[in-house]
PDB file of C-alpha atoms in Angstrom:
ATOM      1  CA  UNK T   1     103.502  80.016  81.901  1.00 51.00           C
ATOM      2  CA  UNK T   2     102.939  79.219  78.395  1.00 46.00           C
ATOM      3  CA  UNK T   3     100.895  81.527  76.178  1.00 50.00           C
ATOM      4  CA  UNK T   4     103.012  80.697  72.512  1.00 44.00           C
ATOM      5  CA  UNK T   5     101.437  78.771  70.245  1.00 46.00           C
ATOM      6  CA  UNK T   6     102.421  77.693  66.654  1.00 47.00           C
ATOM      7  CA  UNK T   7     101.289  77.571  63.727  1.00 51.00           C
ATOM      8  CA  UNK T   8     100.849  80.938  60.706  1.00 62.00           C
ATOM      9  CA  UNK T   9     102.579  84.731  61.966  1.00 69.00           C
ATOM     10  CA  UNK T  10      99.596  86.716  63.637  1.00 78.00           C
ATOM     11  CA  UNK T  11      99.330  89.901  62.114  1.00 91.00           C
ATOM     12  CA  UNK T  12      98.802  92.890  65.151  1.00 97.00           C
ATOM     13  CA  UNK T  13      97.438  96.133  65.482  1.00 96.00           C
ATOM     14  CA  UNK T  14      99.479  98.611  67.325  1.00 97.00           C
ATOM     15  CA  UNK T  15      97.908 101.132  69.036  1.00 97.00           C
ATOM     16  CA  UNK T  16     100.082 103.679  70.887  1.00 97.00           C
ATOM     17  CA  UNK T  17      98.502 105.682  74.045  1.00 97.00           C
ATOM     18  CA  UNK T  18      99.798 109.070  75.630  1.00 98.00           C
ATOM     19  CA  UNK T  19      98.854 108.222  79.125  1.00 98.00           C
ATOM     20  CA  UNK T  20     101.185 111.048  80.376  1.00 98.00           C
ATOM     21  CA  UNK T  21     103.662 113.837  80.149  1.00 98.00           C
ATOM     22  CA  UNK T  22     106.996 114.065  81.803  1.00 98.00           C
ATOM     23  CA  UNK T  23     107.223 117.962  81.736  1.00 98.00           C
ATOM     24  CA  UNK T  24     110.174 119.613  81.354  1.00 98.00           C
ATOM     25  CA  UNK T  25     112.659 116.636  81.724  1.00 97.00           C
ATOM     26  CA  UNK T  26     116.585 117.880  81.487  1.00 97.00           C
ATOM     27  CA  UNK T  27     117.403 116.307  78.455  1.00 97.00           C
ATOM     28  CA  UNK T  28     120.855 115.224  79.545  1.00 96.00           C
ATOM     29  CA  UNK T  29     119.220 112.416  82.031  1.00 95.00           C
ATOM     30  CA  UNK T  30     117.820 110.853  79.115  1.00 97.00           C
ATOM     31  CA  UNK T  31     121.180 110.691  76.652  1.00 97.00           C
ATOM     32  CA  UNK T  32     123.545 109.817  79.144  1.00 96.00           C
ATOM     33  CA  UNK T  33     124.753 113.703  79.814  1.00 93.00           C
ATOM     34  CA  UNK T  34     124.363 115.191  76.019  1.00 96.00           C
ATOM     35  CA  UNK T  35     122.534 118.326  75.711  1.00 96.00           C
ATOM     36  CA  UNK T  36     122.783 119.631  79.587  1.00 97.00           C
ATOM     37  CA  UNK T  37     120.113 122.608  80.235  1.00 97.00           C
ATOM     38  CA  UNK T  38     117.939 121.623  77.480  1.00 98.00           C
ATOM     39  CA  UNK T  39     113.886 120.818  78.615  1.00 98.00           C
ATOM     40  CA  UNK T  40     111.759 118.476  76.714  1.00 98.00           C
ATOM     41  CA  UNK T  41     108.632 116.940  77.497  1.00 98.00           C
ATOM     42  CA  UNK T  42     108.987 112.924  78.176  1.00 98.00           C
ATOM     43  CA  UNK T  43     105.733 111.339  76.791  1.00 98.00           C
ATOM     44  CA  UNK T  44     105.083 108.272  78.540  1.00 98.00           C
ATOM     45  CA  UNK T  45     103.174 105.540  76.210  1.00 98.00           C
ATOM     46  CA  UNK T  46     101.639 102.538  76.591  1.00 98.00           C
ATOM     47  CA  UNK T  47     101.027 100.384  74.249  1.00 98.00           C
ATOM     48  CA  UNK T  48      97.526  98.160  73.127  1.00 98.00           C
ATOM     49  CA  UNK T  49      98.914  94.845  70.893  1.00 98.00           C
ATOM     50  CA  UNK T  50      95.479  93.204  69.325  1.00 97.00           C
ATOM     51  CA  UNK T  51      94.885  90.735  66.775  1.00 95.00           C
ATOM     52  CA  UNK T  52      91.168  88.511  66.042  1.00 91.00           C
ATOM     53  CA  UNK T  53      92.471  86.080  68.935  1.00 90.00           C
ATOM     54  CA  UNK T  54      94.499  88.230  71.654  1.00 95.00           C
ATOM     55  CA  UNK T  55      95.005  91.450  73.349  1.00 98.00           C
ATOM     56  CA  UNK T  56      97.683  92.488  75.259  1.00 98.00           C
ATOM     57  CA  UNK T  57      99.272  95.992  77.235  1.00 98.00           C
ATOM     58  CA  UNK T  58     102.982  96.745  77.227  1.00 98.00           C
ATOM     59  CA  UNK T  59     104.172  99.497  79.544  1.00 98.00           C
ATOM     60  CA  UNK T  60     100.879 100.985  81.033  1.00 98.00           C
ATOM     61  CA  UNK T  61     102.405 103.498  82.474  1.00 98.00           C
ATOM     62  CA  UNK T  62     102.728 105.920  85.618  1.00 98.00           C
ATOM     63  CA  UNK T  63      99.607 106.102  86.859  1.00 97.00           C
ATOM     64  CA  UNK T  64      97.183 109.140  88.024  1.00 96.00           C
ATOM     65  CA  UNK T  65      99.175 109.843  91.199  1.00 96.00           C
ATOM     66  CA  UNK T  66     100.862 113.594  90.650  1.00 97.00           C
ATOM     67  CA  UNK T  67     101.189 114.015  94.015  1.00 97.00           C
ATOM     68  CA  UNK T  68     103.436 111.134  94.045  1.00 96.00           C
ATOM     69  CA  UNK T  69     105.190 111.725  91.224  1.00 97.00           C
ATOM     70  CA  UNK T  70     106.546 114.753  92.644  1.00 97.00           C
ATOM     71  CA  UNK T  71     107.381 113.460  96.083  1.00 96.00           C
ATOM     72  CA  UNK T  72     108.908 110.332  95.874  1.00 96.00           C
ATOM     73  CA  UNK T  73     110.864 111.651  91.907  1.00 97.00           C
ATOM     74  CA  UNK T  74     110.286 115.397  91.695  1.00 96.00           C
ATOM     75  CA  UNK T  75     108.894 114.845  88.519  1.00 97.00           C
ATOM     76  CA  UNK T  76     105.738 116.966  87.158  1.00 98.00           C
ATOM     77  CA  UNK T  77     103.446 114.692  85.581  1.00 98.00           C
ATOM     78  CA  UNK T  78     100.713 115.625  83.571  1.00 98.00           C
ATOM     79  CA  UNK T  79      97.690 113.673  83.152  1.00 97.00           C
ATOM     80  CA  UNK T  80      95.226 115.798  82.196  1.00 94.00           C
ATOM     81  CA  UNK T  81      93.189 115.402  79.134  1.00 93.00           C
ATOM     82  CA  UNK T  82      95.741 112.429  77.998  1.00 96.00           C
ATOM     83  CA  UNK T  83      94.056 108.980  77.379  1.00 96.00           C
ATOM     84  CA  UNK T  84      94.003 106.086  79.707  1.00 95.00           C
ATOM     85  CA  UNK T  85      93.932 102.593  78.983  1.00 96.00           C
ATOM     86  CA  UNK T  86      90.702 102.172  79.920  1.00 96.00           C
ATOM     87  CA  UNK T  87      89.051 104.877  77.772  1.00 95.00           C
ATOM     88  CA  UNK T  88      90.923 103.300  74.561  1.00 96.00           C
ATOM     89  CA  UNK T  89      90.024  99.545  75.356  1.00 96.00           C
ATOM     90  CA  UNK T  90      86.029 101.299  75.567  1.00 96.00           C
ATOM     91  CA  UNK T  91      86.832 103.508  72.054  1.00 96.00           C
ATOM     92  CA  UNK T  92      88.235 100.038  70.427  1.00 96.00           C
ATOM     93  CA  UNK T  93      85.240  98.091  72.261  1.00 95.00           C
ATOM     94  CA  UNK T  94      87.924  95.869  73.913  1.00 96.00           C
ATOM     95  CA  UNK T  95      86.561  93.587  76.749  1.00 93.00           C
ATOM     96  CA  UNK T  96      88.984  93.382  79.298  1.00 93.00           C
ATOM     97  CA  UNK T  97      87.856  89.516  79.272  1.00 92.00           C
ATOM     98  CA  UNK T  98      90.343  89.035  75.912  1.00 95.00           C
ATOM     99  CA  UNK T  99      93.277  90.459  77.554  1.00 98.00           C
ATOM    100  CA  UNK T 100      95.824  87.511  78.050  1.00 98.00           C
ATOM    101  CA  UNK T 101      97.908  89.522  79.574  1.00 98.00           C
ATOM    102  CA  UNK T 102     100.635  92.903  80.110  1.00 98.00           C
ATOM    103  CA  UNK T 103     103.969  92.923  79.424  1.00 98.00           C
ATOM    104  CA  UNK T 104     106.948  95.335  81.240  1.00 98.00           C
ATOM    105  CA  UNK T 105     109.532  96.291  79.483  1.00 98.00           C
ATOM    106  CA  UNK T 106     110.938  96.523  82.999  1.00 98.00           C
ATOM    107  CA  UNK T 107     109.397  97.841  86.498  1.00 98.00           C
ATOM    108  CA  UNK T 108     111.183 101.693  86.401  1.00 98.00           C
ATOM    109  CA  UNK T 109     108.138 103.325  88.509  1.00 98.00           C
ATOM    110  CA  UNK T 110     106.764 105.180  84.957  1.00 98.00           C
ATOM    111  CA  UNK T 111     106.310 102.055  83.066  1.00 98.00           C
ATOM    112  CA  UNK T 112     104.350  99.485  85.615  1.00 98.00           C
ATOM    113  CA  UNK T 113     102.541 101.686  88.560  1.00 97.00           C
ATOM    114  CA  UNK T 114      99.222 101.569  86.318  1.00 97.00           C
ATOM    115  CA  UNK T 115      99.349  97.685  85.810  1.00 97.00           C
ATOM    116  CA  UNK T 116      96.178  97.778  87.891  1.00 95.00           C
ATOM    117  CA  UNK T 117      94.404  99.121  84.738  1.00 95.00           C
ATOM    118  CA  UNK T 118      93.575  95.512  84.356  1.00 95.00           C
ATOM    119  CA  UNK T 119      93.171  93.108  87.240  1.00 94.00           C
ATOM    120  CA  UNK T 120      94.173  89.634  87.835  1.00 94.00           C
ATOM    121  CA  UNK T 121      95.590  88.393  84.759  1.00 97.00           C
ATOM    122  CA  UNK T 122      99.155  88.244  84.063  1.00 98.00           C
ATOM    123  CA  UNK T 123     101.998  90.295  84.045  1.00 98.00           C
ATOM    124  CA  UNK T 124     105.327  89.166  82.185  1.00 98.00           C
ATOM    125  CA  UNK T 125     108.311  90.301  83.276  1.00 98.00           C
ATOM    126  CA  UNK T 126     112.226  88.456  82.702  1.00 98.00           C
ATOM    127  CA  UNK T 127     113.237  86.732  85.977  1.00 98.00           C
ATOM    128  CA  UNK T 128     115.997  89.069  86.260  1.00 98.00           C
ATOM    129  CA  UNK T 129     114.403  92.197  86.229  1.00 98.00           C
ATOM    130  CA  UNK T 130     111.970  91.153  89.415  1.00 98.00           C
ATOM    131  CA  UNK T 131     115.579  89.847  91.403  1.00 98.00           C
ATOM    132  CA  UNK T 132     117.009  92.837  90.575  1.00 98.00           C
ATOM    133  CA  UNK T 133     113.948  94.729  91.928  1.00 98.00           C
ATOM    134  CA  UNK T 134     113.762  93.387  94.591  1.00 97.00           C
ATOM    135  CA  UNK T 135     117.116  94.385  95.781  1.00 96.00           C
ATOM    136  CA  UNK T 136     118.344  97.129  93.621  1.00 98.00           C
ATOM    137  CA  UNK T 137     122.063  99.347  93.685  1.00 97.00           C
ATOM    138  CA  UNK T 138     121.193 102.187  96.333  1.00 97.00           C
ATOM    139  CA  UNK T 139     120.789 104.804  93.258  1.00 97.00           C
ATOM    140  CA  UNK T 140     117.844 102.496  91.694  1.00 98.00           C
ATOM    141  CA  UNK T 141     116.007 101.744  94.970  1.00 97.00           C
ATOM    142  CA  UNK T 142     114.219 104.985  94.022  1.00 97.00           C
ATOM    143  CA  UNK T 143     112.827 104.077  90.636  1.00 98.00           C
ATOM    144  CA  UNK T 144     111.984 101.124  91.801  1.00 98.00           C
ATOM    145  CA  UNK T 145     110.424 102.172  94.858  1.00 97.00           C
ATOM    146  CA  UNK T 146     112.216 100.127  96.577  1.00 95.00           C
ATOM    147  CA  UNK T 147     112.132 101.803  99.732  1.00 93.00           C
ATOM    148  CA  UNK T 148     108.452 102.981 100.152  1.00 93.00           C
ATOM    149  CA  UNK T 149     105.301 101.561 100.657  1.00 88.00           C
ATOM    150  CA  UNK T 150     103.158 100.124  97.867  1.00 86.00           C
ATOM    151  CA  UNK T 151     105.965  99.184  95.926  1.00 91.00           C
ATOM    152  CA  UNK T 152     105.589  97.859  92.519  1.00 95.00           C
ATOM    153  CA  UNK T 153     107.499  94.649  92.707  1.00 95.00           C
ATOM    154  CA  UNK T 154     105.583  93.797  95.727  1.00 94.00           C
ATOM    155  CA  UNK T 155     102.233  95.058  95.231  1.00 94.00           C
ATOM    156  CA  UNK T 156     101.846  92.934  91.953  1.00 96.00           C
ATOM    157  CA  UNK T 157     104.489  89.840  93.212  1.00 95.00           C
ATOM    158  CA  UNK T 158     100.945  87.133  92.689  1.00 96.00           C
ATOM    159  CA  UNK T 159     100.451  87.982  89.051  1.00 97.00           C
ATOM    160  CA  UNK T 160     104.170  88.444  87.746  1.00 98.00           C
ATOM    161  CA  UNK T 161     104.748  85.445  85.189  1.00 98.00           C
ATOM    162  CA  UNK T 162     108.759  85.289  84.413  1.00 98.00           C
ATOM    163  CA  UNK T 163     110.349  84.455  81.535  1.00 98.00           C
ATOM    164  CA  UNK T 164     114.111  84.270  80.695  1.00 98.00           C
ATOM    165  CA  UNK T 165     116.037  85.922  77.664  1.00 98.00           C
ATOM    166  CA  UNK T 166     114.288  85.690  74.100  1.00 98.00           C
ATOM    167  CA  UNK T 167     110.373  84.121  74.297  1.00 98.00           C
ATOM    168  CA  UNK T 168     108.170  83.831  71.653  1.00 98.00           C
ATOM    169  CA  UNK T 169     104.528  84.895  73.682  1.00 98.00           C
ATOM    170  CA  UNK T 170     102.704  83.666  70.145  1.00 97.00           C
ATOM    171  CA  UNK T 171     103.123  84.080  66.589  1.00 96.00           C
ATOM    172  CA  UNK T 172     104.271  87.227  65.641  1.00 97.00           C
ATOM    173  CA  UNK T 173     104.325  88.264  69.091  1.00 98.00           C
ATOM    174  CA  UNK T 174     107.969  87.994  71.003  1.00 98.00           C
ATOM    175  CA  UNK T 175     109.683  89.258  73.862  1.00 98.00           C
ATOM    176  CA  UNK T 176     113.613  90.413  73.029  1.00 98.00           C
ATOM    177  CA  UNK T 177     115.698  90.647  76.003  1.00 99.00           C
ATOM    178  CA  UNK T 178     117.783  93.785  76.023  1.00 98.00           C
ATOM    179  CA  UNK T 179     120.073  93.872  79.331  1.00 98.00           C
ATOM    180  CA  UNK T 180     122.081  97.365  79.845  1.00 98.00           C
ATOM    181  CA  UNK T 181     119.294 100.131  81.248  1.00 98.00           C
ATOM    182  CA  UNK T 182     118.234  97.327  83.945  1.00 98.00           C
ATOM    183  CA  UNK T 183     119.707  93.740  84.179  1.00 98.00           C
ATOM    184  CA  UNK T 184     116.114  92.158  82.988  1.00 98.00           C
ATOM    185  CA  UNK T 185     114.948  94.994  80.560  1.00 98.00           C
ATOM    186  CA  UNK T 186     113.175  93.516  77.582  1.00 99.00           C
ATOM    187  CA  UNK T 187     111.810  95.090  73.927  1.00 98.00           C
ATOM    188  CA  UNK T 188     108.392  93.248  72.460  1.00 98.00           C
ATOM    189  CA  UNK T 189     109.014  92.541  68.299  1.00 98.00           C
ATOM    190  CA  UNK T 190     105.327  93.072  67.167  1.00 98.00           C
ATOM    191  CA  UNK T 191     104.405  91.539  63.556  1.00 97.00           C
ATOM    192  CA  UNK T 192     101.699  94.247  61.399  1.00 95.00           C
ATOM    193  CA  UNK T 193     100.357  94.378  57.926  1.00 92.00           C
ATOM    194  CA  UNK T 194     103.249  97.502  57.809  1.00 92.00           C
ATOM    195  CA  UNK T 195     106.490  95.773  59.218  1.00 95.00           C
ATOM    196  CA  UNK T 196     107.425  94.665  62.261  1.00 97.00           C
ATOM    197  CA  UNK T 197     108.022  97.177  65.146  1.00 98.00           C
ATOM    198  CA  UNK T 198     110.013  96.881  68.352  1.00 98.00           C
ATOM    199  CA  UNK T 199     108.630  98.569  71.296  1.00 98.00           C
ATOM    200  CA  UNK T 200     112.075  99.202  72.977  1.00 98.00           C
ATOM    201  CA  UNK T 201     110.919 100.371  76.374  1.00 98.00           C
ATOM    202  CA  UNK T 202     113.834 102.742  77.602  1.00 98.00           C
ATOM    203  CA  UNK T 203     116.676 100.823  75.863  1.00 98.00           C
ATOM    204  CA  UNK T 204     115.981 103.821  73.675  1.00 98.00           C
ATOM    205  CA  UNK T 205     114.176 106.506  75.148  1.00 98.00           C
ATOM    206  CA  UNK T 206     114.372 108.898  72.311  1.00 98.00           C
ATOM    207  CA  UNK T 207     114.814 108.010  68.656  1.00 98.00           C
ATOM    208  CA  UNK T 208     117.954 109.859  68.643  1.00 98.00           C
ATOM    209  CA  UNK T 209     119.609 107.381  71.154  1.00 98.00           C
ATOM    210  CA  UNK T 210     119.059 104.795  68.016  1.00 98.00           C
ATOM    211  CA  UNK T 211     119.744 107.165  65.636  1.00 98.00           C
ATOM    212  CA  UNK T 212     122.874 107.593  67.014  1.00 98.00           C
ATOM    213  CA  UNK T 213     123.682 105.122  69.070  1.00 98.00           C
ATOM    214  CA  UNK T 214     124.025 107.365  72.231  1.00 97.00           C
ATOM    215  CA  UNK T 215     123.079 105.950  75.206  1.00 98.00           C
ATOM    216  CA  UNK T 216     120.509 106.712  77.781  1.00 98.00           C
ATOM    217  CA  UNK T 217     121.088 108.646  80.724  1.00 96.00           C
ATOM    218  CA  UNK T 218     120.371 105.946  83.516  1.00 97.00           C
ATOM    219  CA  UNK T 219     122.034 101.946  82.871  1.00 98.00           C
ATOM    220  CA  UNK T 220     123.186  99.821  84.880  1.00 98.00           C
ATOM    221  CA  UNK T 221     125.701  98.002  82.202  1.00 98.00           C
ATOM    222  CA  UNK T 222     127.113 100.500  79.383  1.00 98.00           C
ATOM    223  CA  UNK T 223     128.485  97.144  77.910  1.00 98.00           C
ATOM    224  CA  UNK T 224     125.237  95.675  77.703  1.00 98.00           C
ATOM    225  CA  UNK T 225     123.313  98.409  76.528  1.00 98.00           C
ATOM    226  CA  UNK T 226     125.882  98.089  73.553  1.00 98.00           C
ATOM    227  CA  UNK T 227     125.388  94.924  73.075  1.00 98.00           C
ATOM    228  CA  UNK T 228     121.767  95.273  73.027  1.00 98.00           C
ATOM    229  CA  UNK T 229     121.750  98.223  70.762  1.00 98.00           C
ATOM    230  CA  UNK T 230     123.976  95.567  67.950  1.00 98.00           C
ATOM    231  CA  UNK T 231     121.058  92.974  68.856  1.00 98.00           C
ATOM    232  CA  UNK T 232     118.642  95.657  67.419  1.00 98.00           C
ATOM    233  CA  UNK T 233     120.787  96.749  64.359  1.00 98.00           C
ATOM    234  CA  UNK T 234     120.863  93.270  63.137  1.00 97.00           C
ATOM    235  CA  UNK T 235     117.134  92.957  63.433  1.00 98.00           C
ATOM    236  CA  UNK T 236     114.788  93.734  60.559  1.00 96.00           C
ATOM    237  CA  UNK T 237     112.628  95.929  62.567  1.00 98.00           C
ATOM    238  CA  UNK T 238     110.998  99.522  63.047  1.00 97.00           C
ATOM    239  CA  UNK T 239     112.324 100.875  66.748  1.00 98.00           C
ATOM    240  CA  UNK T 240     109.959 102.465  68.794  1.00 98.00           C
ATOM    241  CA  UNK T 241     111.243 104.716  71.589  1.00 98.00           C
ATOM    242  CA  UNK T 242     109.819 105.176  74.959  1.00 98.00           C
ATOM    243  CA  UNK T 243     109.306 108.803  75.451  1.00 98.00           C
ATOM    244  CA  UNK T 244     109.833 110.180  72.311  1.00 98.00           C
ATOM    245  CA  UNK T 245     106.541 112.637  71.233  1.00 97.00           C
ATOM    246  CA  UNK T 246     107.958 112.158  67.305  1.00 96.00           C
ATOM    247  CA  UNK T 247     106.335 108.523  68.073  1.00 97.00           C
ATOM    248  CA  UNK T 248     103.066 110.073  66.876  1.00 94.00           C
ATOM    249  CA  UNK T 249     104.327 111.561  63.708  1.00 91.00           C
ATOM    250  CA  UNK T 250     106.892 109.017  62.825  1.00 89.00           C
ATOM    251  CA  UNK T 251     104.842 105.425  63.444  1.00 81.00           C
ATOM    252  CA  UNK T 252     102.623 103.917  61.001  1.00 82.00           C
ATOM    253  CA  UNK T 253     100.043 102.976  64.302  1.00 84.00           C
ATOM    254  CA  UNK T 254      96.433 101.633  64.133  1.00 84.00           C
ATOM    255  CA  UNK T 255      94.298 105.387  64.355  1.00 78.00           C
ATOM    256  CA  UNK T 256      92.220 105.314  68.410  1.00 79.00           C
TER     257      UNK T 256
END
């Protein structure tokens, strides 16, 4: 797959969407055992990238299932009266026709089981994050879903396009590779009239775990995530956490 071209830096909007709510998440599994017994809500958010030529989705999200959710990770997820993809591509008058194509940060069960929001186009993933999916450690097999039916590495295996390590997608639009909280996670560098952002999927899952460079509560490679995190610092970038709710106060976004 090639989708880069050359040529002057696009200029995105970046338009965050609350698809879902984690409730009452132990904060320690999210910063790597700090703060045991404290609750906090998880947002999960996608993320619509558009410019005059392209539109793309990083991190969709969960999905509508509760019922799974709860049975297969004992998490409550909340759906209700959050916005899906499809109602924001409708408010921005989006046709799915311009979408080139969805990006995962990696395929954690939260960030890709909605990737059927759009059909048949292309999913990027690094080439190291689907072989490690396919055959996680025993503790990941259940984030991955390894061991169930309808398992996301499998279920969308036809439109997964790989890449490896740092990729420029197009002009002002590149994928950062960020090994440590899965062997092939990945951040997307977005270029906007206000800066450029990093969407860090769950390198960071709070802005605290930048802020302080504390890690997150589930890695596979502590020395990676390290060197990941200096990757960042030497970047001239806004972070964007994964499941932080400050996301809404803190980011200058594109209003829905």
């Amino acid at each position: 797959m090639n989708l880069s071209k050359r040529g002057e830096v696009n200029l995105f909007e970046l338009y965050p969407v609350h698809v879902a709510t984690l409730k009452g998440i132990d904060k320690s599994a999210i910063t790597a055992l700090k703060d045991p017994g404290v609750k906090i809500d998880g947002y999960c958010i996608a993320w619509i990238i558009k410019s005059q030529d392209s539109v793309y989705i990083v991190d969709p999200g969960p999905g509508c299932d509760t019922k799974r959710a709860f049975d297969r990770h004992h998490r409550h997820l909340v759906v209700e009266n959050h916005s899906s993809i499809e109602m924001v591509l409708e408010k921005l008058r989006i046709d799915k026709s311009r979408i080139k194509a969805i990006i995962n940060t990696h395929l954690h069960w939260d960030h890709c089981i909605a990737n059927d929001c759009v059909k048949d186009i292309p999913i990027i993933i690094q080439k190291k994050e689907f072989d490690y999916a396919m055959n996680p450690l025993p503790r990941d097999k259940v984030i991955y879903e390894t061991d169930f039916e309808n398992k996301p590495v499998t279920d969308f295996n036809q439109r997964f396009s790989f890449v490896e390590g740092d990729y420029k997608i197009e002009e002002g639009l590149d994928l950062i590779f960020l090994p440590g909280h899965t062997p092939g996670h990945q951040g997307v560098k977005v270029s906007t009239l206000s800066g450029n952002y990093l969407i860090s999927g769950d390198q960071f899952d709070l802005y605290e775990n930048y802020e302080l460079c504390h890690p997150v509560g589930i890695y596979v490679n502590l020395f990676d995530w390290y060197d990941s995190y200096n990757k960042i610092r030497n970047m001239e970038v806004e972070v964007i956490p994964a499941h932080d709710p400050q996301v809404f106060e803190k980011g200058n976004f594109e209003k829905i």
